[in-house]
Amino acid sequence: MNYTNILFTVEDGVATLTFNRPKALNAMNSETMAELLDAVNVCKANETIRVLVLTGAGDRAFVAGADISQMREFRPQQALAFMELGQEILRRMETMPKPVIAAVNGFALGGGTEISLACDIRFASEKAVFGQPEILIGLIPGWGGTQRLPRIIGMGRAKELILSGDRIDAQRAYEIGLVNRIFPADRLLPETLQFARKLAGMPGFAAQMAKHSIHFGYDLALDNACRLEAECCAQCFSTDDQKEGMKAFLEKRKPVFTGR
Ligand code: CO8
């Protein structure tokens, strides 16, 4: 697929997807969603891609939400289809068997915050701004925000953001656990890519099993979730990387992982 609304590059096992509609602050329209879906599928299928990084073009926005100029004329059935598509893409990305990191470089509002919530890790520039302002235009979040936000920052804080539509800066987002790390604007992408390369060098199957256990165990009863974890961990013993990791530890040397 040819991309016109995103940039997509791969280097050192790290794919970088840049939302690229800076004039509209990278707002998500249907075309951008279709390209995001395609890129997520490519990342999932391509064995040379081991980590995905998402960021926004320009110096103002990650994603300023779903495209309001497209949504304004929706009838309920179109709105539902737009939400279902967004939810499917984000769930596919969230459960992808490889780490996904958001490098939030500016406004991440509405759908922009929701995209970041579906990433495994959120890094932010000092200029980042988060929020779920849907209520200010007569909506509620529709791409998983009412569900993922409480799971990540707690129900009380999520309700505060969703019911007020207030925006928060990177520092506040860090304080409430919404972002993992903050960097000066010019360091965000280099630091994120350095961290992504580190993850790309980890045993890939173990990373896959970790995400699987977290995502598919989260809503199970504890006994069942721990059983799932044990089975995922046991599967790791089928890999060369587990053999190499333990051998290297006992031989007091750095492991050389092959991803097998
Ligand atoms: N959609 C479409 N265009 C946008 C969006 C957007 N979400 N955000 C910004 N733009 C456009 C502006 O219209 C403007 O375009 P133009 O230059 O042609 O007038 C350009 O980007 C620059 O924006 P501003 O002039 O507004 O820049 P400011 O610096 O004054 O303000 C803000 C920046 C604060 C980010 C402001 O643009 C803003 O508030 N944007 C909207 C944020 C928002 O409400 N996002 C949530 C949208 S709803 C949503 O995401 C729900 C998703 C899931 C539900 C799906 C339901 C079907």
Coordinates of N, CA and C in Angstrom, one line a residue, residues 3 18 25 44 48 56 62 64 83 152 156 193 195-196 209 220 238 244 253:
Y3 N 1.6 5.0 1.1 CA 1.1 5.8 2.2 C 1.2 7.3 1.8
T18 N 5.2 7.6 11.4 CA 5.0 9.1 11.7 C 3.7 9.5 11.1
L25 N -2.8 19.1 12.3 CA -2.2 18.6 13.6 C -2.3 17.0 13.7
K44 N 3.3 -6.7 12.1 CA 3.0 -7.9 12.8 C 3.6 -9.1 11.9
T48 N 11.6 -9.1 10.3 CA 12.7 -8.2 10.6 C 12.3 -7.0 11.4
G56 N 4.5 11.8 15.7 CA 3.8 12.7 14.9 C 4.7 13.7 14.1
F62 N 1.3 15.1 18.2 CA 1.3 13.7 17.9 C 0.1 13.4 17.1
A64 N -4.0 15.1 17.1 CA -4.9 16.0 17.8 C -6.3 15.4 17.8
M83 N -15.8 4.0 14.8 CA -15.3 3.6 16.1 C -14.9 2.2 16.1
I152 N -5.0 2.4 33.2 CA -3.7 2.9 33.3 C -3.5 3.9 34.4
G156 N -10.6 7.2 39.2 CA -10.9 8.6 39.6 C -10.3 9.6 38.7
L193 N 14.2 6.0 20.1 CA 14.8 5.0 19.2 C 15.9 4.2 19.9
F195 N 16.0 3.4 23.0 CA 15.3 2.4 23.9 C 14.7 1.3 23.0
A196 N 14.1 1.7 21.9 CA 13.5 0.8 21.0 C 14.5 -0.2 20.5
M209 N 5.6 -13.4 24.7 CA 4.8 -14.1 25.7 C 4.5 -13.2 26.9
L220 N -8.8 -12.0 33.5 CA -9.1 -13.3 34.1 C -9.1 -13.3 35.6
S238 N 11.2 -23.4 25.0 CA 11.4 -24.0 23.7 C 12.3 -23.3 22.8
E244 N 20.5 -19.9 25.4 CA 21.6 -19.0 25.3 C 21.7 -18.0 26.5
R253 N 29.1 -14.2 30.7 CA 29.4 -13.4 29.4 C 28.0 -12.8 29.0

